[in-house]
Short mmCIF file of C-alpha atoms in Angstrom, two decimals:
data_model
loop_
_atom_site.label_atom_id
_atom_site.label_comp_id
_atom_site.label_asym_id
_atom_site.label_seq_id
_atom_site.Cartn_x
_atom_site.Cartn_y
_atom_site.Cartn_z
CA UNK A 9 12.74 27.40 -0.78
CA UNK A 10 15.78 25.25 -0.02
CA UNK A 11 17.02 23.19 -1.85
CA UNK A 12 17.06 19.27 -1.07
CA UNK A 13 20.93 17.87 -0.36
CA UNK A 14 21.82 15.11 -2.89
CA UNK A 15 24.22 12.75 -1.32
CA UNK A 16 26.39 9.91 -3.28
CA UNK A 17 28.84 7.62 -2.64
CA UNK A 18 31.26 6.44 -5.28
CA UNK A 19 32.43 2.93 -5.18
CA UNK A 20 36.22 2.17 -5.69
CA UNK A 21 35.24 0.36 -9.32
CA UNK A 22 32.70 1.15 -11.96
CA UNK A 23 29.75 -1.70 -12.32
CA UNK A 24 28.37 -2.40 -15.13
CA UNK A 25 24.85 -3.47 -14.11
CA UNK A 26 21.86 -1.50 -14.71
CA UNK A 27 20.77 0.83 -11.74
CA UNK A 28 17.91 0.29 -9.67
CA UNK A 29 15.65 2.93 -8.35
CA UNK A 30 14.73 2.83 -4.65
CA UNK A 31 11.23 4.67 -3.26
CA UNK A 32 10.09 4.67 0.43
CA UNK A 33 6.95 5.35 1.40
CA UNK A 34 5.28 7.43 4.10
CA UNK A 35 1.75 7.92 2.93
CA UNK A 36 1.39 11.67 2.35
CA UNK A 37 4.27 12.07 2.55
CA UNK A 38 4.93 10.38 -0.88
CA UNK A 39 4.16 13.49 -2.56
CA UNK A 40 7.86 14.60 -2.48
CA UNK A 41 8.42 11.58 -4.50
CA UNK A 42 5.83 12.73 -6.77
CA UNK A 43 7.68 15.73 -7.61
CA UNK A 44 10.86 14.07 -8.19
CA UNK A 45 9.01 11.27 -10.15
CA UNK A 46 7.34 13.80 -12.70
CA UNK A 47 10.76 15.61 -12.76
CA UNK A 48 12.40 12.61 -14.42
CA UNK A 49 9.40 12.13 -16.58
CA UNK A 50 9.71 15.26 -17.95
CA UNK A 51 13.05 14.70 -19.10
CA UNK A 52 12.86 11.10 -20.36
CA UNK A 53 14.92 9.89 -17.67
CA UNK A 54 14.47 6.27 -17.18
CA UNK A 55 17.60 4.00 -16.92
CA UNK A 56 16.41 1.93 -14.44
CA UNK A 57 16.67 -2.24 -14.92
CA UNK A 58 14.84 -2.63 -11.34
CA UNK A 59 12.11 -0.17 -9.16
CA UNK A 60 12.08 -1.21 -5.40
CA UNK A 61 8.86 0.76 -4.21
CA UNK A 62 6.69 0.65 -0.32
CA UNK A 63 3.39 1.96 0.34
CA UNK A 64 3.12 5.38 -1.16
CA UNK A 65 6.83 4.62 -3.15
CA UNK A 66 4.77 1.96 -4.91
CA UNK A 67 2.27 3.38 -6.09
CA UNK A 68 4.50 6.30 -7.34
CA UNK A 69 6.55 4.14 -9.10
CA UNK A 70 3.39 2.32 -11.02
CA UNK A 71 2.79 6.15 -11.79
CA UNK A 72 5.98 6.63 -13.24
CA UNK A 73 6.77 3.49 -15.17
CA UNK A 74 3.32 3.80 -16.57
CA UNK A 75 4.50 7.36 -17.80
CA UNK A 76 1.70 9.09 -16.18
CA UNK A 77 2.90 12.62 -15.36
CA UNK A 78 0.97 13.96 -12.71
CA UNK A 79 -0.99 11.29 -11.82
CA UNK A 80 0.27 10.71 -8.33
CA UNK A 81 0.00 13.96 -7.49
CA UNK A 82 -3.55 14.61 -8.33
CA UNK A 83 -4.64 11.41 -6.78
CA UNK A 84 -2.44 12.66 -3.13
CA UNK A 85 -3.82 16.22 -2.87
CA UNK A 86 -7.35 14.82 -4.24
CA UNK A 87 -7.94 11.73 -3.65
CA UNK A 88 -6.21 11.09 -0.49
CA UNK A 89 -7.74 13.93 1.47
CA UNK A 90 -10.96 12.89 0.82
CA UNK A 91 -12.89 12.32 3.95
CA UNK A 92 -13.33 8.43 2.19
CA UNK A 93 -9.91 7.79 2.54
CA UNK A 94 -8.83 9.63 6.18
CA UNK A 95 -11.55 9.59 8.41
CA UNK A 96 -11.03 9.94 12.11
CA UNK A 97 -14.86 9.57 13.14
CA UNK A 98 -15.37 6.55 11.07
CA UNK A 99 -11.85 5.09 12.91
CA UNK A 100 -13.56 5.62 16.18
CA UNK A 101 -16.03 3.61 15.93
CA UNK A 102 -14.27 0.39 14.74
CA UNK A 103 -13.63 1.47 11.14
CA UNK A 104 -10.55 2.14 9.14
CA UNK A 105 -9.08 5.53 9.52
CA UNK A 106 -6.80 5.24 6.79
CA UNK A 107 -8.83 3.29 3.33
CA UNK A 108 -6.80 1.93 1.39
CA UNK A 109 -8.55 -0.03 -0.58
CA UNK A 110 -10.94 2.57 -1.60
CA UNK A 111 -7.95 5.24 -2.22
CA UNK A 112 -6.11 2.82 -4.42
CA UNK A 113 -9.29 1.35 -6.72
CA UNK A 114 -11.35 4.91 -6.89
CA UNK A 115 -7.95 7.28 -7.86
CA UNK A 116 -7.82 3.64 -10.48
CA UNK A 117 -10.74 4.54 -11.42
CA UNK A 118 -10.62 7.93 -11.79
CA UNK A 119 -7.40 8.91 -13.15
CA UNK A 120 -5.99 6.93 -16.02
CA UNK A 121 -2.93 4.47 -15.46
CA UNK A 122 -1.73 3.62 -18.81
CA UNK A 123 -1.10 0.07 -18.03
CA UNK A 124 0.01 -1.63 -20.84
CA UNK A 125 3.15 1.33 -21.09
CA UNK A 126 4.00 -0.46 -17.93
CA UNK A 127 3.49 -3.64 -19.10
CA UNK A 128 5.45 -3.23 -22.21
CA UNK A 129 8.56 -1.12 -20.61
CA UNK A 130 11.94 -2.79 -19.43
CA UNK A 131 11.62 -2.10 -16.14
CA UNK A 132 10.53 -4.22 -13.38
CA UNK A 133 8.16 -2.97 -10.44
CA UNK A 134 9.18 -4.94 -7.23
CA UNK A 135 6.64 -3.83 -4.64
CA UNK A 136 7.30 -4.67 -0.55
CA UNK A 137 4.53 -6.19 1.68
CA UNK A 138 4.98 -7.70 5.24
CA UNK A 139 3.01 -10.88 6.68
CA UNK A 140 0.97 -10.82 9.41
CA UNK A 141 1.65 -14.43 9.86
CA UNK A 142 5.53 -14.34 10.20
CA UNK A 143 6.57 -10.68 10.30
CA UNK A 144 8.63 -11.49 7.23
CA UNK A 145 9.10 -9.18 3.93
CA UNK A 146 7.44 -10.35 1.00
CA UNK A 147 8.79 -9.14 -2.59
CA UNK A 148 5.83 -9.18 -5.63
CA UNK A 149 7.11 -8.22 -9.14
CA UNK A 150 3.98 -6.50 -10.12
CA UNK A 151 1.69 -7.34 -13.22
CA UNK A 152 -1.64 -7.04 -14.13
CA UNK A 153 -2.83 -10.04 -11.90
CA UNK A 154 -1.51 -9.28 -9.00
CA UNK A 155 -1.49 -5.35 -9.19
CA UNK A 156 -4.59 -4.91 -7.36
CA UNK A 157 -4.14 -7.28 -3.92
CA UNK A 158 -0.30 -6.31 -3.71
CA UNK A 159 -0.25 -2.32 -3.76
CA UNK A 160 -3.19 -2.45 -1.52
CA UNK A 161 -1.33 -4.45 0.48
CA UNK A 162 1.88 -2.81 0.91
CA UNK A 163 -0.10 0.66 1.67
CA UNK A 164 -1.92 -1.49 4.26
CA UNK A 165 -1.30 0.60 7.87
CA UNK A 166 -1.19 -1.49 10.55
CA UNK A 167 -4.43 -0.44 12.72
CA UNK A 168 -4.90 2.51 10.82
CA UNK A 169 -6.02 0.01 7.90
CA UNK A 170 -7.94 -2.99 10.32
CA UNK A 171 -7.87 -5.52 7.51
CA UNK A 172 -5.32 -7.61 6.35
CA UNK A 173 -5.24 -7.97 1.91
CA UNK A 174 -4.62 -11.34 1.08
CA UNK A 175 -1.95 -11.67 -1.70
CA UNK A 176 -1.23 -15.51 -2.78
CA UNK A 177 -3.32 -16.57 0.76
CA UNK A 178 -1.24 -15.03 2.95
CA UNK A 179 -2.48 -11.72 5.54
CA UNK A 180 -0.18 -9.03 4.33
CA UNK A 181 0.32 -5.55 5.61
CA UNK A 182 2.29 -2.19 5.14
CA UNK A 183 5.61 -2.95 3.68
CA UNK A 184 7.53 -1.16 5.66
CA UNK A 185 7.33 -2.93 8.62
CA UNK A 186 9.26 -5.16 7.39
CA UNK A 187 11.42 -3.50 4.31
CA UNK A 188 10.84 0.30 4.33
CA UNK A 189 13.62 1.21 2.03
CA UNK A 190 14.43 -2.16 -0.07
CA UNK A 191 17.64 -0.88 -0.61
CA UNK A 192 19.48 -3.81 0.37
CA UNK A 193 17.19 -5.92 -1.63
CA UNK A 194 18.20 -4.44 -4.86
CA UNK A 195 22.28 -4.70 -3.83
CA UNK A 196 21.06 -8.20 -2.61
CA UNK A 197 19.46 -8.36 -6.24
CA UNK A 198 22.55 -7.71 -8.12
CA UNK A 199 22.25 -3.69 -8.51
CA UNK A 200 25.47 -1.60 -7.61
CA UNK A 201 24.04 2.01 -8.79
CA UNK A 202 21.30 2.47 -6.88
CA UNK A 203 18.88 5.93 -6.30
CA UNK A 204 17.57 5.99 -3.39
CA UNK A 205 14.24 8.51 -3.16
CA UNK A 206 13.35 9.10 1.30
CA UNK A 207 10.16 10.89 2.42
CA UNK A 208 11.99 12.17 5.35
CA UNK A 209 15.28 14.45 5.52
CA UNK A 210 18.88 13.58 5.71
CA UNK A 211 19.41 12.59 9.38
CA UNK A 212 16.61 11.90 10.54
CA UNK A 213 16.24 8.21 12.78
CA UNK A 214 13.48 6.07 13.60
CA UNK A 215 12.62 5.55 17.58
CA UNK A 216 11.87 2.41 18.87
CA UNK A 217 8.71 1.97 20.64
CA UNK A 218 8.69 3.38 24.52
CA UNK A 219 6.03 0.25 25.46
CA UNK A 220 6.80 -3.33 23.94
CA UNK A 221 3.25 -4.33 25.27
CA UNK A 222 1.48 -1.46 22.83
CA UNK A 223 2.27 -3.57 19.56
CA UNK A 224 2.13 -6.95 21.69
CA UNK A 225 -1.81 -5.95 22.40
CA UNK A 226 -2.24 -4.16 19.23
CA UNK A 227 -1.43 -7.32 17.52
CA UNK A 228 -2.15 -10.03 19.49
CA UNK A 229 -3.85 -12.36 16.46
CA UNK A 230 -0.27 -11.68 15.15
CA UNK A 231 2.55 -12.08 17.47
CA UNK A 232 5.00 -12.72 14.96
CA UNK A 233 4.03 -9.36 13.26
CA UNK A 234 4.30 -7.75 16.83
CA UNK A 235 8.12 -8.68 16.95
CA UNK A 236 8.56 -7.29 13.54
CA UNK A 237 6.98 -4.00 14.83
CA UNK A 238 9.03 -3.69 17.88
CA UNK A 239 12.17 -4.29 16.01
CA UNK A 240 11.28 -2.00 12.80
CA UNK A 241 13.58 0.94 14.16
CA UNK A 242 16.68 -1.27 14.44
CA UNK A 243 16.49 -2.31 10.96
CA UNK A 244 15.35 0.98 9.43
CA UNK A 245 17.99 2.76 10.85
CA UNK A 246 20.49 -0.24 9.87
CA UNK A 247 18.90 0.40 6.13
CA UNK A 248 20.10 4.15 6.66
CA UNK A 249 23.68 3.38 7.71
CA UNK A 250 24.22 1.04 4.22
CA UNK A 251 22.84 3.45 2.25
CA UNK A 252 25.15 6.26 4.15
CA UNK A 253 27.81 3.60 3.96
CA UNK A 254 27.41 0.93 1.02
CA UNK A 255 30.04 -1.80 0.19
CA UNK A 256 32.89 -0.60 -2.04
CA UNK A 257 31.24 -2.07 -4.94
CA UNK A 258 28.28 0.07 -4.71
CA UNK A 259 27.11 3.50 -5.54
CA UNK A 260 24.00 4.74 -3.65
CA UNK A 261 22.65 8.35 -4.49
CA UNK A 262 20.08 9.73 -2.30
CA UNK A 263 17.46 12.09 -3.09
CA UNK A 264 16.34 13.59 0.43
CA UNK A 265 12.97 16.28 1.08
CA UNK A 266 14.84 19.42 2.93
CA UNK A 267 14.94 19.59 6.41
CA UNK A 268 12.05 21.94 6.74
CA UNK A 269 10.35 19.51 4.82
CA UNK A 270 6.73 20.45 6.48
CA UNK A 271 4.53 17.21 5.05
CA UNK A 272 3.54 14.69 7.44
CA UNK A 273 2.13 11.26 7.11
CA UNK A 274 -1.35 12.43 7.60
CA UNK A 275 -1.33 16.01 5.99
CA UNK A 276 -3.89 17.12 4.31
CA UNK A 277 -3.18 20.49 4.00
CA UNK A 278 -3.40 21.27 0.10
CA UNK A 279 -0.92 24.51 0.49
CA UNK A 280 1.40 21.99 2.33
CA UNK A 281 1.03 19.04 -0.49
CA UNK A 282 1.63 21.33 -3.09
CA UNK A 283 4.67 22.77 -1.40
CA UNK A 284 5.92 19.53 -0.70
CA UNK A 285 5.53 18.50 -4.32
CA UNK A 286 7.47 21.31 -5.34
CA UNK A 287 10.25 20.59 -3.15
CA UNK A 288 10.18 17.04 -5.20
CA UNK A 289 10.04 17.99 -8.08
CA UNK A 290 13.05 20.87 -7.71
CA UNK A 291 14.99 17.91 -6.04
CA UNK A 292 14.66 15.65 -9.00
CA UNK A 293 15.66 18.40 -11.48
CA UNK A 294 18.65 19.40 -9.11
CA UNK A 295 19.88 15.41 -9.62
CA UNK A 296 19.33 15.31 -13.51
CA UNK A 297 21.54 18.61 -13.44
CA UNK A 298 24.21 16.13 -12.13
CA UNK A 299 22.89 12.64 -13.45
CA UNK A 300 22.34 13.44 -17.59
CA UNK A 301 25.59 14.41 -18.74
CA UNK A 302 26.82 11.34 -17.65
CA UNK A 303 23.99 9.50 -18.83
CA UNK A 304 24.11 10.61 -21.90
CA UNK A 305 27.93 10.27 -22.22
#
């Protein structure tokens, strides 16, 4: 197994603000960030002021800050390849093919989130949704009212979900339509050492979509939400050039999956998800090699 490339880059002065920890999403392919979540766990590594988390980052994070080791990982290779949660027959006939709803209430159900660790920690959960009515990101700290409406919502597929979660009575959907990787939220936010956790490997760039009709028909109650499809490339692989380039004043670290990273957003493959995991979790003990000396110093 390879190991994962860590890349930083060192701004010309040192800040003094807390860092913020960044985590995309990518549905099963979260369980990379699984692995590197539980890695930190098991070494008490927590020094974040601010979590930025989409989709599948999200409810990682809620997993981590809640000090749940292993949580998301049993809910991804149980849970989420459950025929309840991915079913292509039941998307056929005018259902959801992806459930979110059901995924994110059962695995509450079923495996324990200790809540009030969350609640009582330092560190504040800032989960991404988009709206259907203006295309526009939407940024929820995350408590125990709002839990619920906005992680279902930010895990909310376009199509692959067909409803749209109401958070604060406004349609939301997946986050990262509109905000995959909220890194420039946290710089925007005041954060200058920033991790940065990707489900996909270094390189990699989003396509735009061949036909600008597809998304226009898809989401015709939506229109607005139809722009912010066709232009999600452009501003994912903008997000990738800051974090490859940040201002001077700003340290980003990246933690990518290798290149033969062989999880997909749909995989349900539980030799895959476990390898996948691994590959996480060796990734986020390869950065605390670098990352606890100087935390500690």
């Amino acid at each position: 197994m390879s190991t994962p490339e860590i890349v930083a880059q060192e701004p010309a002065s040192f800040s003094a603000e807390p860092p913020a920890l960044v985590v995309e999403g990518g549905a099963m392919r979260g369980i990379f960030a699984a692995g590197v979540l539980d890695a930190f766990m098991e070494h008490q590594y927590q020094p974040f002021s601010r979590a930025y988390g989409v989709s599948a980052g999200a409810t990682n994070l809620i997993g981590y800050l809640a000090g749940d080791h292993g949580r998301s990982r049993k809910i991804i290779i149980g849970h989420a390849c459950q025929p309840e949660f991915i079913d292509w027959r039941r998307f056929a006939t005018g259902g959801h093919l992806c459930d979110v709803s059901w995924l994110w209430h059962q695995s509450f159900n079923d495996v324990p989130l200790n809540l009030k660790h969350y609640l009582s920690g330092t560190t504040e959960l800032w989960v991404t949704t988009t709206s259907a009515r203006t295309g526009a990101a939407h940024y929820f700290r995350v408590d125990e009212n709002n839990m619920h409406e906005v992680l279902t919502a930010s895990c909310a597929i376009p199509i692959a979900y067909r409803d749209y979660p109401m958070v604060n009575g406004e349609p939301m959907t997946d986050g990262g339509v509109a905000d995959a990787i909220p890194v420039v939220r946290a710089y925007e936010d005041g954060a200058r050492d920033i991790t940065v956790v990707l489900s996909r490997p270094l390189g990699y760039r989003k396509k735009s979509p061949k036909f600008a009709f597809v998304p226009k028909r898809l989401f015709r109650e939506y229109p607005a939400l139809a722009e912010a499809s066709l232009r999600r490339a452009e501003r994912y692989n903008a997000t990738l050039a800051f974090i490859e380039n940040p201002p001077p004043d700003c340290t980003v670290r990246v933690i990518v999956p290798p290149t033969e990273f062989a999880v997909g957003r749909l995989t349900r493959k539980p030799d895959l998800l476990e390898q996948g995991y691994q590959e996480g979790h060796q990734a986020g003990l390869d950065y605390l090699g670098k990352m606890i000396p100087a935390h500690r110093s």
